[in-house]
Coordinates of C-alpha atoms in Angstrom, one line a residue:
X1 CA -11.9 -21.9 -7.8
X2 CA -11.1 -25.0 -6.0
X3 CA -7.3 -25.1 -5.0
X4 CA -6.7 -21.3 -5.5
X5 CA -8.2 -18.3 -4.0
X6 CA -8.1 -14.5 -4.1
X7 CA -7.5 -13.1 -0.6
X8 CA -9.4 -10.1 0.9
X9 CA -6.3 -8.0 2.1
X10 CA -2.9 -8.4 2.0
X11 CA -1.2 -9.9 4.5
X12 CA -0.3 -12.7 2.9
X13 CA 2.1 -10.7 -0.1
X14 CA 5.2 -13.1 -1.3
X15 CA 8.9 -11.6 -0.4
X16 CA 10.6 -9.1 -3.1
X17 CA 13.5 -7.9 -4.2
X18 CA 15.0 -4.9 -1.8
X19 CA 16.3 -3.2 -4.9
X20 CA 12.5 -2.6 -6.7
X21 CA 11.1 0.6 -7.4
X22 CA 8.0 0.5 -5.3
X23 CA 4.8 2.8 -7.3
X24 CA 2.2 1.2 -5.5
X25 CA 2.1 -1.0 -2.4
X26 CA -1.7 -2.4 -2.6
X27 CA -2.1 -3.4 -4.8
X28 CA 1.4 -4.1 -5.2
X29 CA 3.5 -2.6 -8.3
X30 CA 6.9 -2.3 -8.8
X31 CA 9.6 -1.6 -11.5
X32 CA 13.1 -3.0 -11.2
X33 CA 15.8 0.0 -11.5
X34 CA 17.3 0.7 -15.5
X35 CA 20.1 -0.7 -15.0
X36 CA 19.0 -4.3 -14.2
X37 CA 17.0 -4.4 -17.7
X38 CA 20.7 -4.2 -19.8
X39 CA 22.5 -6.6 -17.3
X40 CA 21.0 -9.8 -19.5
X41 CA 19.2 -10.7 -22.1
X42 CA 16.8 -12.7 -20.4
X43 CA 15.8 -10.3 -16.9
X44 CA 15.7 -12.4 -13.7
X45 CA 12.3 -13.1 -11.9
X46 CA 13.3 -11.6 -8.8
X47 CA 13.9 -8.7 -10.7
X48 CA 10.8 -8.5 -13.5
X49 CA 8.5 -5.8 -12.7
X50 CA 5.3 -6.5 -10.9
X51 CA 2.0 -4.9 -11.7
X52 CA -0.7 -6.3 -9.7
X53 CA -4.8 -5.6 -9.5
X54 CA -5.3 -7.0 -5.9
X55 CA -3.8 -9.4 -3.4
X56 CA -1.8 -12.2 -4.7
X57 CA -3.8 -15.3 -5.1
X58 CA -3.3 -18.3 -2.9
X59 CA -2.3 -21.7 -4.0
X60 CA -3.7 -24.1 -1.4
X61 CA -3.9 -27.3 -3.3
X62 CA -2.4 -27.8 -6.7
X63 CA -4.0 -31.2 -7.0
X64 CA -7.5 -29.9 -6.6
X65 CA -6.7 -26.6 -9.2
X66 CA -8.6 -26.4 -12.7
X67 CA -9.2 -24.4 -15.2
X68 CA -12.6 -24.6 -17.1
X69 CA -12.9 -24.4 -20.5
X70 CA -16.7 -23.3 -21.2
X71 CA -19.2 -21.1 -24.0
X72 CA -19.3 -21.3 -27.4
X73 CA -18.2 -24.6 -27.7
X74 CA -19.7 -28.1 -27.5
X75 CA -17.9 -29.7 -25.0
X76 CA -17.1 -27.4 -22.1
X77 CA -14.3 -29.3 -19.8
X78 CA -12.2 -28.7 -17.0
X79 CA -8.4 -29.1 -16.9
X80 CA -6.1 -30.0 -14.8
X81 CA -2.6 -28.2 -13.9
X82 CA -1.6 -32.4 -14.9
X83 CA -3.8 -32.2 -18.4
X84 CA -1.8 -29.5 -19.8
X85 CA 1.5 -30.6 -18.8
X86 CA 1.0 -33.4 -20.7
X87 CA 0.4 -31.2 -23.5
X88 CA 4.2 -30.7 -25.8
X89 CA 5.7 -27.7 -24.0
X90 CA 7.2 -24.6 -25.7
X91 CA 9.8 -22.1 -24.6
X92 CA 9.2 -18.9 -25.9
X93 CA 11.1 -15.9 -25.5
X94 CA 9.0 -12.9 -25.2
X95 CA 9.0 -9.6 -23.5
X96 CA 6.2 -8.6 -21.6
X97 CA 5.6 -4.7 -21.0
X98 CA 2.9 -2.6 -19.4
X99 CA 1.5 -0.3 -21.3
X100 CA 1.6 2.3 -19.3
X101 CA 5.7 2.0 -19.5
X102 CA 7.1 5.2 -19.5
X103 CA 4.6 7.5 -17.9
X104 CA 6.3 9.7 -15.9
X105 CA 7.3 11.3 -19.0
X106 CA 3.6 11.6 -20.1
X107 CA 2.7 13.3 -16.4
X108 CA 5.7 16.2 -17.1
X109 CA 3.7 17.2 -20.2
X110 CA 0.4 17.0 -18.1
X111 CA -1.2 15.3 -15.1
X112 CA -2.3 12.0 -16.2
X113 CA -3.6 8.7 -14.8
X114 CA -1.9 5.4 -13.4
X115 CA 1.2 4.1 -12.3
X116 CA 4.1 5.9 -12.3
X117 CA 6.3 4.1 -13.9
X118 CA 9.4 5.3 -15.1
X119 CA 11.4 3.0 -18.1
X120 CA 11.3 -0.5 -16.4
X121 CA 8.0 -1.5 -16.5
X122 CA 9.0 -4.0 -19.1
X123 CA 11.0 -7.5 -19.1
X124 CA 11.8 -10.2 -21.1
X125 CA 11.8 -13.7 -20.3
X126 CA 11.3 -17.5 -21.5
X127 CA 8.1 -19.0 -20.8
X128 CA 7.7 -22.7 -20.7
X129 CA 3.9 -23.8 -21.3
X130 CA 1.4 -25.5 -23.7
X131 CA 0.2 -23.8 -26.6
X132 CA -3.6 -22.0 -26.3
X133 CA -3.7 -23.4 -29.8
X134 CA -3.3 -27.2 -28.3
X135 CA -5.3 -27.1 -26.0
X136 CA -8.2 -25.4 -28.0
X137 CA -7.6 -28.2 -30.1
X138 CA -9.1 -30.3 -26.8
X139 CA -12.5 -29.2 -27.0
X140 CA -12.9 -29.3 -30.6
X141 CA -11.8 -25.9 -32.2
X142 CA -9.1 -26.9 -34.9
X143 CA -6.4 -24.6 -35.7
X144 CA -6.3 -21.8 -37.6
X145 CA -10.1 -21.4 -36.6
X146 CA -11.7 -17.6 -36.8
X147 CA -14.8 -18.7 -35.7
X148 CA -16.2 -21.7 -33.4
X149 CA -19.9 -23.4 -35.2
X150 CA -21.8 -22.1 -32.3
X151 CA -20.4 -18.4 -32.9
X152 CA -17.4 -18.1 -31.1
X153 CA -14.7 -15.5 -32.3
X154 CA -13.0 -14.4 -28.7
X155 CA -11.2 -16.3 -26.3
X156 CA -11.5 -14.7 -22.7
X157 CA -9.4 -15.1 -20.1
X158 CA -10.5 -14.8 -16.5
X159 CA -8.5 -14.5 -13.2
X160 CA -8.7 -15.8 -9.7
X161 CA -7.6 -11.9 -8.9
X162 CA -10.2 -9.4 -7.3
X163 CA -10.2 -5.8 -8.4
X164 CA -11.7 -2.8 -7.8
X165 CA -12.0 -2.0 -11.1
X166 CA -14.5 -5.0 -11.5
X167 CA -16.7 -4.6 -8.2
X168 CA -14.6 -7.1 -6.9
X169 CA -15.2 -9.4 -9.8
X170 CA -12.3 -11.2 -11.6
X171 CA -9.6 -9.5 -13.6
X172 CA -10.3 -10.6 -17.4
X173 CA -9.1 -10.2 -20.9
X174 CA -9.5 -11.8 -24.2
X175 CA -7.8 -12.0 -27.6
X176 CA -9.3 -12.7 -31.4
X177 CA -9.9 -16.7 -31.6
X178 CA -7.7 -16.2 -34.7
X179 CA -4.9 -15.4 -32.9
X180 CA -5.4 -18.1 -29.9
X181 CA -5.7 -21.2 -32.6
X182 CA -2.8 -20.5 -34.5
X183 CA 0.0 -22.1 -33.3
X184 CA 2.3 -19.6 -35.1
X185 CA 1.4 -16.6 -32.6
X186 CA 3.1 -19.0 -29.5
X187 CA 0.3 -17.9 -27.2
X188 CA 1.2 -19.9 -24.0
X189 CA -0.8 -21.3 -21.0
X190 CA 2.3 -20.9 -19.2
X191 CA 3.7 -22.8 -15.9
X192 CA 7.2 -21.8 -16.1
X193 CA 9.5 -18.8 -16.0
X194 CA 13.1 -18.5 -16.8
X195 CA 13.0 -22.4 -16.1
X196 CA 11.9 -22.3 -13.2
X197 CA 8.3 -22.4 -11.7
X198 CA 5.8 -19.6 -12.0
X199 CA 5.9 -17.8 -8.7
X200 CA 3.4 -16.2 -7.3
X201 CA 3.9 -12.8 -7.8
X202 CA 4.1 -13.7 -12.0
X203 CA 0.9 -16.2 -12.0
X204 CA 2.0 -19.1 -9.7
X205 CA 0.2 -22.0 -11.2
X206 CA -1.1 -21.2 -14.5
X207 CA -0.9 -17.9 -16.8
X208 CA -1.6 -16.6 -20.1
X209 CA 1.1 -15.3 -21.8
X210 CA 0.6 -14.0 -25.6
X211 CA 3.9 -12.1 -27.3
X212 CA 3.8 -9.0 -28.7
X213 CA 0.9 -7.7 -27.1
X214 CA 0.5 -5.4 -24.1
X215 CA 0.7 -7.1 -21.0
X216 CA -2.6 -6.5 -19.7
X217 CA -3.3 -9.1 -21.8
X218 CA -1.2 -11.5 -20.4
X219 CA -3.7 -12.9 -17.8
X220 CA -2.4 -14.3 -14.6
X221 CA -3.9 -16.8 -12.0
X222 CA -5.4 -18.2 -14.8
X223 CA -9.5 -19.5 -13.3
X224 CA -11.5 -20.0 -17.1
X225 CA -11.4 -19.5 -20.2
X226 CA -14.2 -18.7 -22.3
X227 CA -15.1 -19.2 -25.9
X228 CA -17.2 -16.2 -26.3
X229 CA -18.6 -14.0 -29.7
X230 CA -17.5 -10.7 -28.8
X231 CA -14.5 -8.8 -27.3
X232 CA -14.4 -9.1 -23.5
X233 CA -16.8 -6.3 -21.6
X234 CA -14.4 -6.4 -18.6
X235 CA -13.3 -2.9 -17.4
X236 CA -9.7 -3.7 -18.6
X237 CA -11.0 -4.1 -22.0
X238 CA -14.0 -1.6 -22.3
X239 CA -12.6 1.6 -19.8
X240 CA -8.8 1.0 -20.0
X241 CA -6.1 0.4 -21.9
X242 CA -6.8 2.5 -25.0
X243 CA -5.2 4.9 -27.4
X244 CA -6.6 8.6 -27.1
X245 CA -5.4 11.6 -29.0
X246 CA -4.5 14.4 -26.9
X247 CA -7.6 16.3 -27.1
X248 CA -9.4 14.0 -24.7
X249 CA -10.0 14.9 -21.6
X250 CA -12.3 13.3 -18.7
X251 CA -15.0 14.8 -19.4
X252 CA -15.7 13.9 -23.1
X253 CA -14.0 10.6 -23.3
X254 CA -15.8 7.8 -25.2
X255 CA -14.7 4.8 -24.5
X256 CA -16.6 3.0 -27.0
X257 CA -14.8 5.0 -29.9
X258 CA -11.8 3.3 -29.7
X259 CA -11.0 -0.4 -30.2
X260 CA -9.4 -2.2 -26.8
X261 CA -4.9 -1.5 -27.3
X262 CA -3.8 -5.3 -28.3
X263 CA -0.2 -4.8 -30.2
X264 CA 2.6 -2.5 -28.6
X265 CA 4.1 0.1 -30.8
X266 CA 8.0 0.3 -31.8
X267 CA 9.8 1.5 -28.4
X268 CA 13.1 1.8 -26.8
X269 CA 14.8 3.7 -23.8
X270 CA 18.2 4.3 -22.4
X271 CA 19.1 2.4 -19.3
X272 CA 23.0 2.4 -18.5
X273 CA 22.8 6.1 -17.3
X274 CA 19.7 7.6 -15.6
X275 CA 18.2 11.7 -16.5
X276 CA 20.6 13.9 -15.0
X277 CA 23.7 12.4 -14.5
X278 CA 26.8 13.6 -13.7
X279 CA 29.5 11.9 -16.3
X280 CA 33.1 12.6 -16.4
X281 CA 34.7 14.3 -20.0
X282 CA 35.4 11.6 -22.3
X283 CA 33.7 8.3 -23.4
X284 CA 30.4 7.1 -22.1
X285 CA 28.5 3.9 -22.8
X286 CA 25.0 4.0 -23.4
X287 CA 22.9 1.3 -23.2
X288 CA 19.5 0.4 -23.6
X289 CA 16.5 -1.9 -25.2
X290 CA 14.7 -1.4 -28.2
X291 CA 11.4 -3.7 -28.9
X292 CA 8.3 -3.5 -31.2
X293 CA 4.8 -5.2 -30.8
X294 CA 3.4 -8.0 -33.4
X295 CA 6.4 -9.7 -33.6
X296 CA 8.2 -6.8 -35.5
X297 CA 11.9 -6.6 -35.1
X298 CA 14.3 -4.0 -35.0
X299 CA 15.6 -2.8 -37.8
X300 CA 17.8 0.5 -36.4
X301 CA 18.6 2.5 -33.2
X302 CA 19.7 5.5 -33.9
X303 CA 21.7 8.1 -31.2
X304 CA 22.0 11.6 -31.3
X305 CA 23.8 14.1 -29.4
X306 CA 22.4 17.4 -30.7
X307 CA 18.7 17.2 -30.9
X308 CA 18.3 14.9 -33.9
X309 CA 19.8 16.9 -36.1
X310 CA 22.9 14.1 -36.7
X311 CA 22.1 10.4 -36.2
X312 CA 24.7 7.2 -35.3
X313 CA 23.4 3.8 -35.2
X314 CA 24.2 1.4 -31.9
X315 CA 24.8 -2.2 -31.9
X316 CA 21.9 -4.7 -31.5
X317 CA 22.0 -7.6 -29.9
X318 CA 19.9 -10.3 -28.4
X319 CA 21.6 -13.6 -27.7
X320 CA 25.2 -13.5 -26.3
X321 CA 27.2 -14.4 -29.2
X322 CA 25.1 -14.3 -31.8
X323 CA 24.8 -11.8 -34.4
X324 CA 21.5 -10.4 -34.4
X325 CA 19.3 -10.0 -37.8
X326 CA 15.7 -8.4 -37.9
X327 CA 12.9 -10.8 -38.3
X328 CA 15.8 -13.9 -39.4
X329 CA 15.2 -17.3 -38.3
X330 CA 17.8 -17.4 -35.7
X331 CA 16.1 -14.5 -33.4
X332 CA 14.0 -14.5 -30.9
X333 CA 10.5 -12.6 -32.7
X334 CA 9.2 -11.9 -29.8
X335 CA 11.6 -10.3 -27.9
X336 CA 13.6 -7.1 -27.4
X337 CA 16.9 -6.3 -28.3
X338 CA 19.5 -4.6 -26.2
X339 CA 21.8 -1.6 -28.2
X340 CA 24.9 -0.2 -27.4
X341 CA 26.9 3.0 -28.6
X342 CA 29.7 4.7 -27.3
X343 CA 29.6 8.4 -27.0
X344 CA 32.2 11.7 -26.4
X345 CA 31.0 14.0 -23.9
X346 CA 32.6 16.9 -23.8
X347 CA 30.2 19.2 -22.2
X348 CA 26.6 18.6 -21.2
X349 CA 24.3 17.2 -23.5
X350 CA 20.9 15.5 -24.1
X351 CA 21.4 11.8 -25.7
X352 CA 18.4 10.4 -27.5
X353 CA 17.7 6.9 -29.0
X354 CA 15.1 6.1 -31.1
X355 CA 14.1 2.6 -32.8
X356 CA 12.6 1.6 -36.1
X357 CA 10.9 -1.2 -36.3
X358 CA 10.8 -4.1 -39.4
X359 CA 7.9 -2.6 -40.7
X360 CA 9.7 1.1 -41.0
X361 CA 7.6 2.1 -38.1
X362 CA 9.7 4.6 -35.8
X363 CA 8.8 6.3 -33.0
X364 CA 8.0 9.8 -32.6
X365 CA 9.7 13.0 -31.6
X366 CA 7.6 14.8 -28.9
X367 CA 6.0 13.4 -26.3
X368 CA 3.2 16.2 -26.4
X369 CA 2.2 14.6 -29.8
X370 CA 1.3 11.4 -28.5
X371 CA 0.0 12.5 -24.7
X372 CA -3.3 10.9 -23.6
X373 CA -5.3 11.3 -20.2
X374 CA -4.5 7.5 -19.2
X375 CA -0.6 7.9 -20.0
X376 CA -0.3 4.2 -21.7
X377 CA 2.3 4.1 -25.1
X378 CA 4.5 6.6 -24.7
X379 CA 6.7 5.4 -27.4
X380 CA 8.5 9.2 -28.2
X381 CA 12.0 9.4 -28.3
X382 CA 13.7 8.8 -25.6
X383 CA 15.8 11.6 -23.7
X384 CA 18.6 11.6 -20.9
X385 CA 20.4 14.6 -20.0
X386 CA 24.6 14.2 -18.9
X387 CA 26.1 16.3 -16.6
X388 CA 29.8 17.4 -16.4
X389 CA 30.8 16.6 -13.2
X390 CA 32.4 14.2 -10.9
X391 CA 31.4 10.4 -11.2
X392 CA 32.3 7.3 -11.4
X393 CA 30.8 6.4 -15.5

């Protein structure tokens, strides 16, 4: 694409933050430590994780960058980075995760497939951007629309970045057209991040951003976007990124049995104290976030000291200052929330939180139960173990 480029190596990678969790180096992916996720509401760029397919595109012109909007339509055109700033620009709050958050869990159970992320490959942050649905509305497609006239029911989204994955084709991803034209979903083509510019490392100029879904969805480098009548084929799509029940191993897998992950299901995870602590006697703070797919809130997150057998519901919270209410007007529906409880440890002990989503969904007990070969959605309880001992909680 003219103005941007995908580089063959990687010597060109943009400076991060010393205090990342590096999982992967090149590509480059990395997870910020627990801690950082309960420190605000709203994570810091430097500070979001990172998950990355190949080198990270350079921008060499932004006069000269585009993105074309082409198929199923009757009026293919090109846009510039200018066109849809001009377009009325949104702030949504939304947290992004990977779905493969929380697979080193999965791999204790049995070797899986991916990343190894631990609990941080999530993040929540405003996005400042157009709406897909407005600028749809440029070439023709109203909103609200499920199909286009020529047969359209997919909106693809294709990357300046290289992968592997695609023979060195472009990274690419689509959602229902459904979903793209209705201006109720806050799909963004966004620009900025935290209020700031896109850097590079999150989609530096132009990115897709759509809430409640799993990131991979979330397109970055945005080259083209294609009206198209069904799902996208890319490998992303068609050979990753879907739901398996345990008994599937590599060599039976079908990938054509099940439909492409699009929604995240109910999660949440501890984050003030890490697995095998040492705490001193006496009160201990935990922390955490708690966050469901589809614009679901959080209805509960409950605690428990003794193996779920008793049950004490933290604090929720999203805005500073404001009283938090599931699925009310005044929070953010796209976005986690943070919980706090205060425990008494008086001798070691496993602390587990679980959320339950608006919709009564809630997550479940075992991580065995919901293993899979690729690792993605482990949503099961989650489970740190405190130490008696000397420290400074």
């Amino acid at each position: 694409m003219p103005g941007i480029r995908g580089p063959s190596e990687y010597s060109q990678e943009p400076a991060r933050h010393p205090s990342l969790k590096i999982n992967a180096k090149e590509p480059f992916n990395a997870e910020p430590p627990r801690s950082a996720l309960v420190s605000s509401y709203v994570t810091p760029v430097d500070l979001f994780y990172k998950r990355n397919h190949g080198p990270i595109p350079i921008l060499d012109h932004l006069e000269s960058y585009s993105v074309i909007l082409t198929g199923l339509i009757d009026n293919p055109t090109k846009l510039s980075i200018k066109d849809i700033r001009s377009l009325p620009k949104y702030n949504v709050t939304a947290t992004l995760q990977c779905a493969g958050n929380r697979r080193t869990a999965m791999s204790d159970v049995k070797k899986v497939r991916g990343v190894g992320w631990d609990v941080s490959a999530i993040g929540n942050a405003v996005w400042g951007g157009a709406k897909l649905a407005h600028v749809l509305e440029l070439v023709g497609i109203p909103n609200l629309t499920p199909s286009t006239i020529l047969g359209g029911k997919h909106v693809e989204f294709v990357s300046v970045d290289r992968c592997k994955e695609e023979n060195g084709g472009p990274y690419k991803a689509s959602i229902p057209l459904s979903q793209a034209t209705n201006p109720e979903a806050d799909v963004l083509l966004a620009y900025e991040m935290n209020g700031e510019t896109l850097n590079r490392d999150h989609g530096f100029p132009l990115r897709v951003v759509v809430p409640g879904v799993i990131g991979a969805r979330s397109v970055k480098w945005l080259d083209s976007i294609n009206i198209i009548a069904e799902e996208c084929q890319g490998f992303f799509m068609q050979k990753d990124y879907k739901m398996f029940p345990p008994s599937v191993n590599w060599d039976n897998i079908n990938w054509s049995s099940r439909r492409p992950q699009m929604d995240f299901p109910v999660q949440s995870a501890i984050c003030s104290v890490e697995d095998v602590q040492m705490v001193k006697p006496g009160k201990v703070c935990i922390k955490g976030y708690a966050v469901s797919g589809g614009g679901r809130g959080i209805e509960r997150v409950d605690i428990s000291l003794d193996g779920g057998k008793n049950w004490v519901e933290a604090s929720r919270t999203q805005k500073p200052g404001k009283h938090y209410i599931s699925e009310h007007s005044s929070s953010d529906k796209w976005a986690w929330v943070l919980f706090e409880a205060t425990i008494d440890v008086s001798q070691t002990t496993e602390v587990i939180a679980k959320a339950v989503d608006s919709a009564a969904n809630v997550q479940p007990e075992n991580v065995e139960s919901v293993w899979n070969l690729r690792g993605v959605l482990n949503t099961s309880w989650h489970r740190v173990l405190l130490r008696l001992g000397h420290s400074n909680l």
